[in-house]
PDB file of C-alpha atoms and ligand atoms in Angstrom:
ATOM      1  CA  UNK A 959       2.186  29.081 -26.254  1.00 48.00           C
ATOM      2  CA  UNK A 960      -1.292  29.129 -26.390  1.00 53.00           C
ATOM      3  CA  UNK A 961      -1.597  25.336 -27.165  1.00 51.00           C
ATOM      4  CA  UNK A 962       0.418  24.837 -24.188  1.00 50.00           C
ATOM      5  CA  UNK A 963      -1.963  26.994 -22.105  1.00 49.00           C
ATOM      6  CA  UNK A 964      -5.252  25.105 -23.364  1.00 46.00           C
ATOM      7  CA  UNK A 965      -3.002  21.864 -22.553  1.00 46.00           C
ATOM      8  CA  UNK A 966      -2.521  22.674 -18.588  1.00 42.00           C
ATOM      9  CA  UNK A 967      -5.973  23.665 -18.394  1.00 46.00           C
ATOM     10  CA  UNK A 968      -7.674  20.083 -19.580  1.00 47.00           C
ATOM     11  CA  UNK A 969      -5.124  18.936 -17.495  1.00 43.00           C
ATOM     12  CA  UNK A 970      -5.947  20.522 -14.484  1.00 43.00           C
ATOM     13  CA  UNK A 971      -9.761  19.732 -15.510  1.00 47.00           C
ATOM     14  CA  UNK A 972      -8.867  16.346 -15.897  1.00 45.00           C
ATOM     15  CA  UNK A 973      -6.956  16.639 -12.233  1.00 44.00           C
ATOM     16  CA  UNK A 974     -10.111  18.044 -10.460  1.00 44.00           C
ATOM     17  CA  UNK A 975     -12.819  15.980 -12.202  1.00 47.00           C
ATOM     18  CA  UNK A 976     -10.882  12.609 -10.593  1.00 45.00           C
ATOM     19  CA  UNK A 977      -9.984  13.920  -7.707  1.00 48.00           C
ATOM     20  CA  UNK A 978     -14.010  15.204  -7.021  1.00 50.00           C
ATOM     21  CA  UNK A 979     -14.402  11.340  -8.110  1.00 48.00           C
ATOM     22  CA  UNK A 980     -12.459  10.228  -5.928  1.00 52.00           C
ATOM     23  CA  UNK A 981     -13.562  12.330  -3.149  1.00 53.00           C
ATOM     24  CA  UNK A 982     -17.148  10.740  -3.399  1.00 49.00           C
ATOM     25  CA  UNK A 983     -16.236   7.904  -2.264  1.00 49.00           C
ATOM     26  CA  UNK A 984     -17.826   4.706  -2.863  1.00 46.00           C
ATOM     27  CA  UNK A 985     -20.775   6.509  -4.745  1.00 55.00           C
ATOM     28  CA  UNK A 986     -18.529   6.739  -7.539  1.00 78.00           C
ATOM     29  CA  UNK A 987     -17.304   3.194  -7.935  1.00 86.00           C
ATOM     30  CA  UNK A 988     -18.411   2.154 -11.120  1.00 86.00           C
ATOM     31  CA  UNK A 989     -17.675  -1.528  -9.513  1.00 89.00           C
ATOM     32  CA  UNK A 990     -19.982  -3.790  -8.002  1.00 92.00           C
ATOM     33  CA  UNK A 991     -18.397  -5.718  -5.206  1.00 94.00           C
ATOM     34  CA  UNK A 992     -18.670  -8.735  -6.921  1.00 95.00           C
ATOM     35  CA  UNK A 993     -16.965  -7.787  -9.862  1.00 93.00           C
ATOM     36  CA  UNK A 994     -14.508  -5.878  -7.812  1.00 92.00           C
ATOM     37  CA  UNK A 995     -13.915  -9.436  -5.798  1.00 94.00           C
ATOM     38  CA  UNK A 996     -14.031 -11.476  -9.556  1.00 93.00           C
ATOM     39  CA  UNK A 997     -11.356  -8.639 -10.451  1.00 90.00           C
ATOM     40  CA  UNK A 998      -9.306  -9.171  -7.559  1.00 91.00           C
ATOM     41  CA  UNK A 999      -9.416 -13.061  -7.963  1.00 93.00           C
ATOM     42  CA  UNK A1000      -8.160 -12.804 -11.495  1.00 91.00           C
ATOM     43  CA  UNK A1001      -4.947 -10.250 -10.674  1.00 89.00           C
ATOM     44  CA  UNK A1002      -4.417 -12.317  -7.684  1.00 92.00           C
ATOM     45  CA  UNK A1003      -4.024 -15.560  -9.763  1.00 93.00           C
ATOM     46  CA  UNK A1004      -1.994 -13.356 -12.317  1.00 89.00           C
ATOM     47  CA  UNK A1005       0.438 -12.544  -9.193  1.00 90.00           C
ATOM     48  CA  UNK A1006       0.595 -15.829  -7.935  1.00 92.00           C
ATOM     49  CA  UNK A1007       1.911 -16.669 -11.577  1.00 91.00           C
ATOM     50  CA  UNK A1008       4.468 -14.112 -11.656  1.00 88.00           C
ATOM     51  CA  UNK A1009       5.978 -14.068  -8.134  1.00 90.00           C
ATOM     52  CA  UNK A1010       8.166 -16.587  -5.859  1.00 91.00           C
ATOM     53  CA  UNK A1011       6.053 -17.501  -2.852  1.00 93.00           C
ATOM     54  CA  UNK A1012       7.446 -17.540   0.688  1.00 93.00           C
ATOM     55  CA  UNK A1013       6.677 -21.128   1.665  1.00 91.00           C
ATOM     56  CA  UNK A1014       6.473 -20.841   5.498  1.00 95.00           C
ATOM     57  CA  UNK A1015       3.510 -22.232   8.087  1.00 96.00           C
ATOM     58  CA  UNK A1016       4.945 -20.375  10.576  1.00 96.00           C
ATOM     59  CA  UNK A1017       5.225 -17.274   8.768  1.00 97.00           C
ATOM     60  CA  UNK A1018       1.622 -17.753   6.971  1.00 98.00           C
ATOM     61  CA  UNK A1019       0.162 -18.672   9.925  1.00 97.00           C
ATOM     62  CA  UNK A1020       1.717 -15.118  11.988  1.00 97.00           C
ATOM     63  CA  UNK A1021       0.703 -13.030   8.757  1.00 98.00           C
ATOM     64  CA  UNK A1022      -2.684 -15.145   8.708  1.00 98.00           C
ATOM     65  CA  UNK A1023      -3.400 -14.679  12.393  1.00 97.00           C
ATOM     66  CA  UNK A1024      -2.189 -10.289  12.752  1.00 97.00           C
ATOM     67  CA  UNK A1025      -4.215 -10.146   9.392  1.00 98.00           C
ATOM     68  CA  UNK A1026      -7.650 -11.151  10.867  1.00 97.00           C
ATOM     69  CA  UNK A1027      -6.238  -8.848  14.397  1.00 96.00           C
ATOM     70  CA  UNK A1028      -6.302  -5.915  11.966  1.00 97.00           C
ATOM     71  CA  UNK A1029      -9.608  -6.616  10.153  1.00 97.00           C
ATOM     72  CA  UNK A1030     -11.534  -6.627  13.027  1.00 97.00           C
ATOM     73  CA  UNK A1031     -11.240  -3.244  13.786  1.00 97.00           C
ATOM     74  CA  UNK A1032     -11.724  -2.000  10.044  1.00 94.00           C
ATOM     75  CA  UNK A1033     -15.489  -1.844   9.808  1.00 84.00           C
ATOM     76  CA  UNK A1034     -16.009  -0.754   6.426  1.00 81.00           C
ATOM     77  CA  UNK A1035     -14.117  -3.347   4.546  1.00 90.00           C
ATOM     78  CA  UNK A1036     -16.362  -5.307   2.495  1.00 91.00           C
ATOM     79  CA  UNK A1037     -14.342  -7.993   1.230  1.00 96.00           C
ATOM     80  CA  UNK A1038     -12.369 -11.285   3.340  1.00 96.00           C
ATOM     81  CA  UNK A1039      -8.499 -10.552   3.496  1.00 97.00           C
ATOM     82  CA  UNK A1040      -6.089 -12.726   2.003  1.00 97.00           C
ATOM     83  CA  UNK A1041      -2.541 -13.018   2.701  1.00 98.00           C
ATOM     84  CA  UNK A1042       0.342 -14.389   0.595  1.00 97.00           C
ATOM     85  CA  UNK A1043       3.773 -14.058   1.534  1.00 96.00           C
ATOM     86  CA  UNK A1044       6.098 -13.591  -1.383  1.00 94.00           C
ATOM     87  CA  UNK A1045      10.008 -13.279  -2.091  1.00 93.00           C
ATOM     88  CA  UNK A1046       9.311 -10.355  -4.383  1.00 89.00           C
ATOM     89  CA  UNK A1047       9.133  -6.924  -3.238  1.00 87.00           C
ATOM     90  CA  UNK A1048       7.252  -4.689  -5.886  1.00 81.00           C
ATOM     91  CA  UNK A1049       7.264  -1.545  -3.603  1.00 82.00           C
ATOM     92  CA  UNK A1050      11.269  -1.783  -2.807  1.00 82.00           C
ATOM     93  CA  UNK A1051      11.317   1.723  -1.602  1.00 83.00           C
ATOM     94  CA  UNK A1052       9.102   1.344   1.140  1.00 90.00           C
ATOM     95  CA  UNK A1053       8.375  -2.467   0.987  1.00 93.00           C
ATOM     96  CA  UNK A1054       4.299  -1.996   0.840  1.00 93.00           C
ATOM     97  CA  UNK A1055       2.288  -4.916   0.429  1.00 94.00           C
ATOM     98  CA  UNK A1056       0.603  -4.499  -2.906  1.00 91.00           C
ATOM     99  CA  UNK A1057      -3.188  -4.637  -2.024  1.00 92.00           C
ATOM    100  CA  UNK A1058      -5.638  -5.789  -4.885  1.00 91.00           C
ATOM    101  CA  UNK A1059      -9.313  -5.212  -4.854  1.00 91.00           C
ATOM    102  CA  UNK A1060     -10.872  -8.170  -3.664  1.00 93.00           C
ATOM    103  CA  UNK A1061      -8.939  -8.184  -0.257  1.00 95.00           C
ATOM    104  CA  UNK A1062      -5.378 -10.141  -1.926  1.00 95.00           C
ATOM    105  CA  UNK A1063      -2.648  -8.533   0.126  1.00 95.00           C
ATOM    106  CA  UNK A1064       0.554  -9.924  -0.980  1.00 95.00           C
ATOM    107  CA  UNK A1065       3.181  -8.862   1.366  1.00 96.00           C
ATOM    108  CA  UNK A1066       6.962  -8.994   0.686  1.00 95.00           C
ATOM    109  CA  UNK A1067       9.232 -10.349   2.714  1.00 96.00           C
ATOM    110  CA  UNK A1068      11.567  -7.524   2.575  1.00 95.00           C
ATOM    111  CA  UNK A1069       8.721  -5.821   5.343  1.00 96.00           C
ATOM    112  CA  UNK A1070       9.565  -8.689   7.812  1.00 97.00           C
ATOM    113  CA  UNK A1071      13.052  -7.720   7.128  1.00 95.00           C
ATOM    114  CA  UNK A1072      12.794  -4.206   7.446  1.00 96.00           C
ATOM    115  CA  UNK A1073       9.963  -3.713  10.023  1.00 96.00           C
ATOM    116  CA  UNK A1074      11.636  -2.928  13.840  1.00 95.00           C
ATOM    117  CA  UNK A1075       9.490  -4.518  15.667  1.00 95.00           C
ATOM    118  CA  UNK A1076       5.712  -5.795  14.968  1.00 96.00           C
ATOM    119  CA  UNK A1077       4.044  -2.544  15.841  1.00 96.00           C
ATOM    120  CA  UNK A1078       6.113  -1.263  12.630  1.00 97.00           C
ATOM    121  CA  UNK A1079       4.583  -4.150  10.644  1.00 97.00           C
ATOM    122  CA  UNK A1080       1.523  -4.257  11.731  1.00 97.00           C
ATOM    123  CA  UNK A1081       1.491  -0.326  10.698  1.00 97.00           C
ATOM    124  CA  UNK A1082       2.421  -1.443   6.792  1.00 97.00           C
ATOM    125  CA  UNK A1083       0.429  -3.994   6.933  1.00 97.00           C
ATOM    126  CA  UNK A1084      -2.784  -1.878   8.087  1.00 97.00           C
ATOM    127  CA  UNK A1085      -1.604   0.671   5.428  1.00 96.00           C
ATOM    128  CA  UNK A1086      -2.454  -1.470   2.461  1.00 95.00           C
ATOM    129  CA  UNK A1087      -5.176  -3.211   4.108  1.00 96.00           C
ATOM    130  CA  UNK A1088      -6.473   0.028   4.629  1.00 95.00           C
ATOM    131  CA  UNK A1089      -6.528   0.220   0.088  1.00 93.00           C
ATOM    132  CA  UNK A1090      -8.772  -2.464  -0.046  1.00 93.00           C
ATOM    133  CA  UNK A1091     -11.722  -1.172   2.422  1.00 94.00           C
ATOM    134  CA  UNK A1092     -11.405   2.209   0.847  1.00 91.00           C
ATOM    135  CA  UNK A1093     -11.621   0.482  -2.546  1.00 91.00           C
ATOM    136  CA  UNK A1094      -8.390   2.754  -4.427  1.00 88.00           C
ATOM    137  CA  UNK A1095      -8.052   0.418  -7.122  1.00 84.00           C
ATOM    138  CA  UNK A1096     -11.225   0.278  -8.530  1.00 86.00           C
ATOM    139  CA  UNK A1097     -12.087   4.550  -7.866  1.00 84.00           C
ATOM    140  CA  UNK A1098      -8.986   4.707  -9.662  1.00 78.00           C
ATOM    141  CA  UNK A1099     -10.043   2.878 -11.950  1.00 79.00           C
ATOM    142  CA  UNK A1100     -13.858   4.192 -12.520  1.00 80.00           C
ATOM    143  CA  UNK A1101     -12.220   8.074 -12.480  1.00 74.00           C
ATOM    144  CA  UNK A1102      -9.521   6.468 -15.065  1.00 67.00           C
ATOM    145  CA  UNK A1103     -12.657   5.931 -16.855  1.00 48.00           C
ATOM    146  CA  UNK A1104     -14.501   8.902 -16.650  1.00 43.00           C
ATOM    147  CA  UNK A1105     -11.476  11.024 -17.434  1.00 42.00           C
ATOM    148  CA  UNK A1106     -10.660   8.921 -20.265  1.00 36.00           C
ATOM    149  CA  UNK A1107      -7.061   8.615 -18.119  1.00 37.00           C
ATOM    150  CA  UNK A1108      -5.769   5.313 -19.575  1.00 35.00           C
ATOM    151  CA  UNK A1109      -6.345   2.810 -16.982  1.00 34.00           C
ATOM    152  CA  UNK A1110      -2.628   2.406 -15.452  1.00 33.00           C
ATOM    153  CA  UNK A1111      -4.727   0.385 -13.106  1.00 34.00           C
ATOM    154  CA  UNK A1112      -3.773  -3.482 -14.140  1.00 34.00           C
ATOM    155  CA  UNK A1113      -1.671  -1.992 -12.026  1.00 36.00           C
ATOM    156  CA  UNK A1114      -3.360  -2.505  -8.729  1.00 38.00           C
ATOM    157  CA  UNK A1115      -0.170  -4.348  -8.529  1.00 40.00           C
ATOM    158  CA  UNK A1116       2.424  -2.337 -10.476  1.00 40.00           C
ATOM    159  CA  UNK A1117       0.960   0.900  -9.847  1.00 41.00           C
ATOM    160  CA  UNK A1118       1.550   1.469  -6.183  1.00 50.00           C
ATOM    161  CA  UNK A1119       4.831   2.263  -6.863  1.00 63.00           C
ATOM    162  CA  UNK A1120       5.889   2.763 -10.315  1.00 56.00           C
ATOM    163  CA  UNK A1121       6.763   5.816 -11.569  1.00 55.00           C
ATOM    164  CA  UNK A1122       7.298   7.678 -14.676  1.00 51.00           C
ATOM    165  CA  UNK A1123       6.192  10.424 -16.619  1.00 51.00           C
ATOM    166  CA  UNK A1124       4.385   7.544 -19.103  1.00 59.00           C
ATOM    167  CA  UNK A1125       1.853   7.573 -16.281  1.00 63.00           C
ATOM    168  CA  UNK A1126      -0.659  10.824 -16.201  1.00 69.00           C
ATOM    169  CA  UNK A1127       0.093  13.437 -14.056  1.00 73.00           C
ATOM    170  CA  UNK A1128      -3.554  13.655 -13.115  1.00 72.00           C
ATOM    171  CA  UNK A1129      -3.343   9.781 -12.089  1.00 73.00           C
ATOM    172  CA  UNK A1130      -0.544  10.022 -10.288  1.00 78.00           C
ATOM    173  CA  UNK A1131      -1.917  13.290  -8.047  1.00 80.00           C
ATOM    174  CA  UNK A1132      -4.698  10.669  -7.340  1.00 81.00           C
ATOM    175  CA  UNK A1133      -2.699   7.906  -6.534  1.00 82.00           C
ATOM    176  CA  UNK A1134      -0.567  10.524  -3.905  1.00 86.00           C
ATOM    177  CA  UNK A1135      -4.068  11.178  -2.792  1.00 88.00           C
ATOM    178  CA  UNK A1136      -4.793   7.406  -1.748  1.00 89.00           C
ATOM    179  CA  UNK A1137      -1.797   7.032  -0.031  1.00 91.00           C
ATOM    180  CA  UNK A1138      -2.209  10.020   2.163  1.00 93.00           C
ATOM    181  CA  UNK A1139      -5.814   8.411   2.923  1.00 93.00           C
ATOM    182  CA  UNK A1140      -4.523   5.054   3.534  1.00 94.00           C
ATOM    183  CA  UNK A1141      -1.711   6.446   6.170  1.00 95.00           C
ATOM    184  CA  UNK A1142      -4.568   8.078   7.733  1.00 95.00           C
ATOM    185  CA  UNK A1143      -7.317   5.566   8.297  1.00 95.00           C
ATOM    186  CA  UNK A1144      -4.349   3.348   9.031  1.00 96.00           C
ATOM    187  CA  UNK A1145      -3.235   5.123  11.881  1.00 96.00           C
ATOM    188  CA  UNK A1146      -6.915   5.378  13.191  1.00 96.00           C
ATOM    189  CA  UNK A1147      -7.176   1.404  12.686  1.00 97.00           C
ATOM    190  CA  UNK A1148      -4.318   1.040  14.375  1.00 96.00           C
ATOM    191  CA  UNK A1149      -5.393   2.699  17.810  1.00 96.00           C
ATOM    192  CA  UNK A1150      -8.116   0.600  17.664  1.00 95.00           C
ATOM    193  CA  UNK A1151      -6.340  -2.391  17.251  1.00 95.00           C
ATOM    194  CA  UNK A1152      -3.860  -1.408  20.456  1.00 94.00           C
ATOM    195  CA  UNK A1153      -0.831  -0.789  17.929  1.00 95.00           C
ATOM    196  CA  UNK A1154       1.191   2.626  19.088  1.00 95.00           C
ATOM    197  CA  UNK A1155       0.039   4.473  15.309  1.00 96.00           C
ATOM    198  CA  UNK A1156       3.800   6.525  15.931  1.00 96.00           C
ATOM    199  CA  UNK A1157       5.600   3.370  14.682  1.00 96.00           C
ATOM    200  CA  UNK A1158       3.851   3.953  11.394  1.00 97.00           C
ATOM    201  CA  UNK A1159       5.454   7.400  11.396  1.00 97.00           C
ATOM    202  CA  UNK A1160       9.093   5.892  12.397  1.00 96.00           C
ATOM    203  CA  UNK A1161       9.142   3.486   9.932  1.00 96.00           C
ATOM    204  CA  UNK A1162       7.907   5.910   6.969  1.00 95.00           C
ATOM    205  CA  UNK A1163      11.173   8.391   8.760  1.00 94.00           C
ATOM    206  CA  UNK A1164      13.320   5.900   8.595  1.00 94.00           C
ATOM    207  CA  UNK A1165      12.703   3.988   5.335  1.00 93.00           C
ATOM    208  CA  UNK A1166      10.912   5.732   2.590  1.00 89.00           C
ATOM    209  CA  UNK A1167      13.433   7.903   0.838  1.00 78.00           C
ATOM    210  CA  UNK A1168      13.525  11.312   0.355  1.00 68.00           C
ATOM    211  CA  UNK A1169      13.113  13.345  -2.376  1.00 61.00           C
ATOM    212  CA  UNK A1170      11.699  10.499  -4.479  1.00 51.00           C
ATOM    213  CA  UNK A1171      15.321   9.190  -5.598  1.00 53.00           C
ATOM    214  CA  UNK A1172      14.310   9.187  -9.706  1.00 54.00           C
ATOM    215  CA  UNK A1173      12.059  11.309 -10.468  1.00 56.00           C
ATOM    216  CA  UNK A1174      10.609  15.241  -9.408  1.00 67.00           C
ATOM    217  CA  UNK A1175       7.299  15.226  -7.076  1.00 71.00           C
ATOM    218  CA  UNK A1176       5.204  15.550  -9.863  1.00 71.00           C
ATOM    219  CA  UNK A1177       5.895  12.327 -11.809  1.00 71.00           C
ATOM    220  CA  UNK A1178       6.438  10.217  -8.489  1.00 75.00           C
ATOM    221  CA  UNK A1179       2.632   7.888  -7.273  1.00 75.00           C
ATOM    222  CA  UNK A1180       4.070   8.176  -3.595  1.00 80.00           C
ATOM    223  CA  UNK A1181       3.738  11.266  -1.375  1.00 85.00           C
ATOM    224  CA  UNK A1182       7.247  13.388  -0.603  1.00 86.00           C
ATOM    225  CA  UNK A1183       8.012  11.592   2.959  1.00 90.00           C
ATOM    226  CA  UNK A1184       7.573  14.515   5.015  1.00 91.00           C
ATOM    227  CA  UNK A1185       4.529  15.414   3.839  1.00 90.00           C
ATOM    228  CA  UNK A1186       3.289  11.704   4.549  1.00 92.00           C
ATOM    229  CA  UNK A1187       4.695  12.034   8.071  1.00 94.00           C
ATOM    230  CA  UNK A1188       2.871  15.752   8.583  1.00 94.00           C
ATOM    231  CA  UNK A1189      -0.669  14.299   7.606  1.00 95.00           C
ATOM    232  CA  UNK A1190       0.607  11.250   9.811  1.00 95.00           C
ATOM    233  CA  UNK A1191       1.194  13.347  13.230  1.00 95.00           C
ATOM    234  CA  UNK A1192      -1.589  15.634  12.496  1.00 94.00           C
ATOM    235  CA  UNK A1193      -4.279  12.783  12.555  1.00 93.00           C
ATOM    236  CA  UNK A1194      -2.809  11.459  15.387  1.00 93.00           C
ATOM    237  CA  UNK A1195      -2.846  14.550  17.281  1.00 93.00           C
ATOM    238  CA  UNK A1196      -6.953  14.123  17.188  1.00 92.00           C
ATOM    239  CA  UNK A1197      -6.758  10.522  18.601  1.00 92.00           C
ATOM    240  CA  UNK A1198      -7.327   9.724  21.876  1.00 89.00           C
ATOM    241  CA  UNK A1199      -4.781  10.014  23.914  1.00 88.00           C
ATOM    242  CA  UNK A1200      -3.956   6.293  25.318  1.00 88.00           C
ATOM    243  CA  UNK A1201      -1.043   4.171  26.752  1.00 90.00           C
ATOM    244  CA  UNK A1202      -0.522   1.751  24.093  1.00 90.00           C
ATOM    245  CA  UNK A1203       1.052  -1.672  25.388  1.00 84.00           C
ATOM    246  CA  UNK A1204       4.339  -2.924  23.901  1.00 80.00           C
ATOM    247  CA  UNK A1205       3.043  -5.553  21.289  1.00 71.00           C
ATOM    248  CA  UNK A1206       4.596  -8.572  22.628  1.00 74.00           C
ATOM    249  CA  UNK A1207       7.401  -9.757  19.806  1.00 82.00           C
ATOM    250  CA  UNK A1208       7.923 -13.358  20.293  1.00 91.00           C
ATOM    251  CA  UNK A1209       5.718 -14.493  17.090  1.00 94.00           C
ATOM    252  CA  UNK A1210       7.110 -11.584  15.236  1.00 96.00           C
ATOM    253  CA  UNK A1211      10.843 -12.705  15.948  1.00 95.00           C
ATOM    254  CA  UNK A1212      10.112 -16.181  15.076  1.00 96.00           C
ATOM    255  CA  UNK A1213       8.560 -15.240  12.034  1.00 97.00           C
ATOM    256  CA  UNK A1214      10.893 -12.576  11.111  1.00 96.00           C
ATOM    257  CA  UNK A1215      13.509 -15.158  11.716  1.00 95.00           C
ATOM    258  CA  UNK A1216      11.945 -17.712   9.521  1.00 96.00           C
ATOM    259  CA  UNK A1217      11.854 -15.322   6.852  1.00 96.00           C
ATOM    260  CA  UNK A1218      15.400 -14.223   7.104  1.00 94.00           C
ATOM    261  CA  UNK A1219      16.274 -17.949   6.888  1.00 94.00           C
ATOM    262  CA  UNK A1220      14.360 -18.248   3.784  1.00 93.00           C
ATOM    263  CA  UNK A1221      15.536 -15.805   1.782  1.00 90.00           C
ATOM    264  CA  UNK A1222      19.222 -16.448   2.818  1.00 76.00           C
ATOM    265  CA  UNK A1223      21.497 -14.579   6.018  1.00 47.00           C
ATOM    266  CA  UNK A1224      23.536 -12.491   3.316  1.00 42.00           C
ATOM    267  CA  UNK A1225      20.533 -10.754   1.949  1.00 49.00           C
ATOM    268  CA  UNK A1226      21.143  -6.628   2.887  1.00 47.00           C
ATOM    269  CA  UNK A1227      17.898  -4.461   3.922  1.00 50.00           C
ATOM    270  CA  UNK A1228      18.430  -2.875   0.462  1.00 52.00           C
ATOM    271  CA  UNK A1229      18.181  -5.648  -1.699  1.00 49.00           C
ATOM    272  CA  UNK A1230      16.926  -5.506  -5.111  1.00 48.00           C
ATOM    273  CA  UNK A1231      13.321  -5.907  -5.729  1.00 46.00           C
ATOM    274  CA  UNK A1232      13.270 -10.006  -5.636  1.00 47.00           C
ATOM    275  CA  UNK A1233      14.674 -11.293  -2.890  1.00 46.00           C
ATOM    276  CA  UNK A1234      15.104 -14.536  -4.779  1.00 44.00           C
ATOM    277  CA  UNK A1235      14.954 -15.593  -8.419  1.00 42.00           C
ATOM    278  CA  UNK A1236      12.158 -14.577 -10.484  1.00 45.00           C
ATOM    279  CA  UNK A1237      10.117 -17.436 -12.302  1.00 44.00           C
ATOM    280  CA  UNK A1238      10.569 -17.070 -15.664  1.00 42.00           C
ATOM    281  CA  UNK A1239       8.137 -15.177 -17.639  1.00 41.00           C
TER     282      UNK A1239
HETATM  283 ZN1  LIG B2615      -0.161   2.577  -0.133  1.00 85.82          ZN
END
C-alpha cells in the first residue's frame, strides 16, 4: 500500500514537472529550430514512405492555396507549411491532420469527406497547423526528456491519437493539454482569417466520439468532447463579436468531389483508417 502511495506521488511529480514544462513555452524547447525543421524533414520522408498519397492538382492546389490563407494570420509560426494529401487517416476518430515539427501537415482525406462545408475544414486544418507554431511535438518531447517519460514522441505522427495504457499517464495529460491549446489558438486564428470559429465547435459535436470509445479518460491523448467544446465556446465568448461571411464553397466542392472520386463513391464516412490499400511495409 505504501509502495503504491510513493508510486502516485512520482507520478503526479512527474505530471506537474511536464506540464510546468510545457507551460513555459518555447523557453523550454530543448530544440533549435533547425533541428526541429531537420526532425520534421526526416518523419516527413518516413510518412511519405509509409502512406498512400492522394494524387490530385486540384485537390493539392485547394489544400496548397487555404494552407498559405491560414498561415498568414498565425504570426508566431516559425517554420513554412507543407501540405500532403494522403489516403490514410491516422486520427480516424476525428480525422486530424497529423502535424510534424517542421511545418509537414499531412491531411487525410477522410477530413474532405467528413468536413460540412470549408469553414469546418478550414477549422481542422487550423487545429493542427496550430501544433506546429506552438511547437507540441518537440515540448513534448524536451519534457519527455526531462521527466525521463520515454519519448512516445516518434510519434509526432502516431501519437496524436493513439491510445493505451503502454503510453504514460503523465504524457498523455500533456498531450490532452496540447489539444485543448491547439482548439484554442485555432479558433482565435480562425477569426482572423474570416472563418465563423463555431464550425470548429460543430464539427468536434458532431464527429469526435464520446466517451473515448476504448479506453477510460485517463489512458485516452484526446480531450473528453465536451470538455473540448466548453474550452471551445468559452474562448470564443472573448472574441470579437463579428459577422463572419459564408466562405464561398465552390473550390471546396470541387475538391471535396475530387477526393471522393479518388478514394472510390462506396467509401462510408466511417471507414477504416486507410481509405485505400496500405503500401506494404
Ligand atoms: Zn490536435
Amino acid at each position: 500500500m505504501r509502495l503504491r502511495r510513493v508510486a502516485i506521488l512520482m507520478l503526479a511529480s512527474v505530471l506537474l514537472t511536464v506540464l510546468e514544462l510545457f507551460g513555459r513555452s518555447q523557453n523550454a524547447n530543448a530544440y533549435s529550430l533547425e533541428k526541429e525543421a531537420a526532425l520534421g524533414r526526416q518523419l516527413a520522408a518516413d510518412v511519405h514512405q509509409r502512406t498512400i498519397p492522394l494524387n490530385s492538382p486540384t485537390v493539392q492546389s485547394y489544400i496548397d492555396s487555404l494552407g498559405q490563407k491560414i498561415a498568414v494570420y498565425m504570426p508566431d509560426t516559425k517554420f513554412p507549411f507543407t501540405f500532403s494529401v494522403i489516403a490514410d487517416d491516422p486520427c480516424s476518430t476525428i480525422h486530424e491532420p497529423a502535424a510534424l515539427p517542421g511545418g509537414y501537415i499531412f491531411v487525410p482525406a477522410a477530413l474532405f469527406l467528413a468536413a460540412q462545408d470549408e469553414t469546418e475544414f478550414a477549422g481542422m486544418l487550423t487545429h493542427a497547423m496550430e501544433h506546429v507554431a506552438q511547437r507540441h511535438r518537440t515540448l513534448q518531447a524536451t519534457a519527455g526528456t526531462f521527466a525521463t517519460v520515454p519519448l512516445v514522441f516518434t510519434g509526432g505522427w502516431a501519437g496524436g491519437c493513439s491510445e493505451g495504457p503502454a503510453i504514460p499517464v503523465a504524457f498523455l495529460a500533456l498531450q490532452r493539454s496540447a489539444e485543448l491549446q491547439a482548439d484554442l489558438q485555432a479558433v482565435q486564428t480562425m477569426a482572423r482569417a474570416g472563418f465563423d470559429p463555431k464550425a470548429l465547435v460543430h464539427y468536434v459535436e458532431r464527429v469526435q466520439d464520446r466517451p473515448s470509445r476504448t479506453m477510460s479518460k485517463t489512458y485516452s491523448p484526446m480531450p473528453d468532447r465536451d470538455e473540448r467544446v466548453t474550452a471551445l465556446l468559452a474562448t470564443m465568448e472573448k472574441l470579437p463579436k463579428v459577422a463572419y461571411a459564408v466562405a464561398p464553397s465552390g473550390e471546396f466542392v470541387r475538391a471535396q468531389q475530387e477526393v471522393r472520386r479518388l478514394v472510390g463513391q462506396s467509401v462510408p464516412s466511417d471507414a477504416p483508417p486507410s481509405l485505400l490499400r496500405r503500401k506494404p511495409e
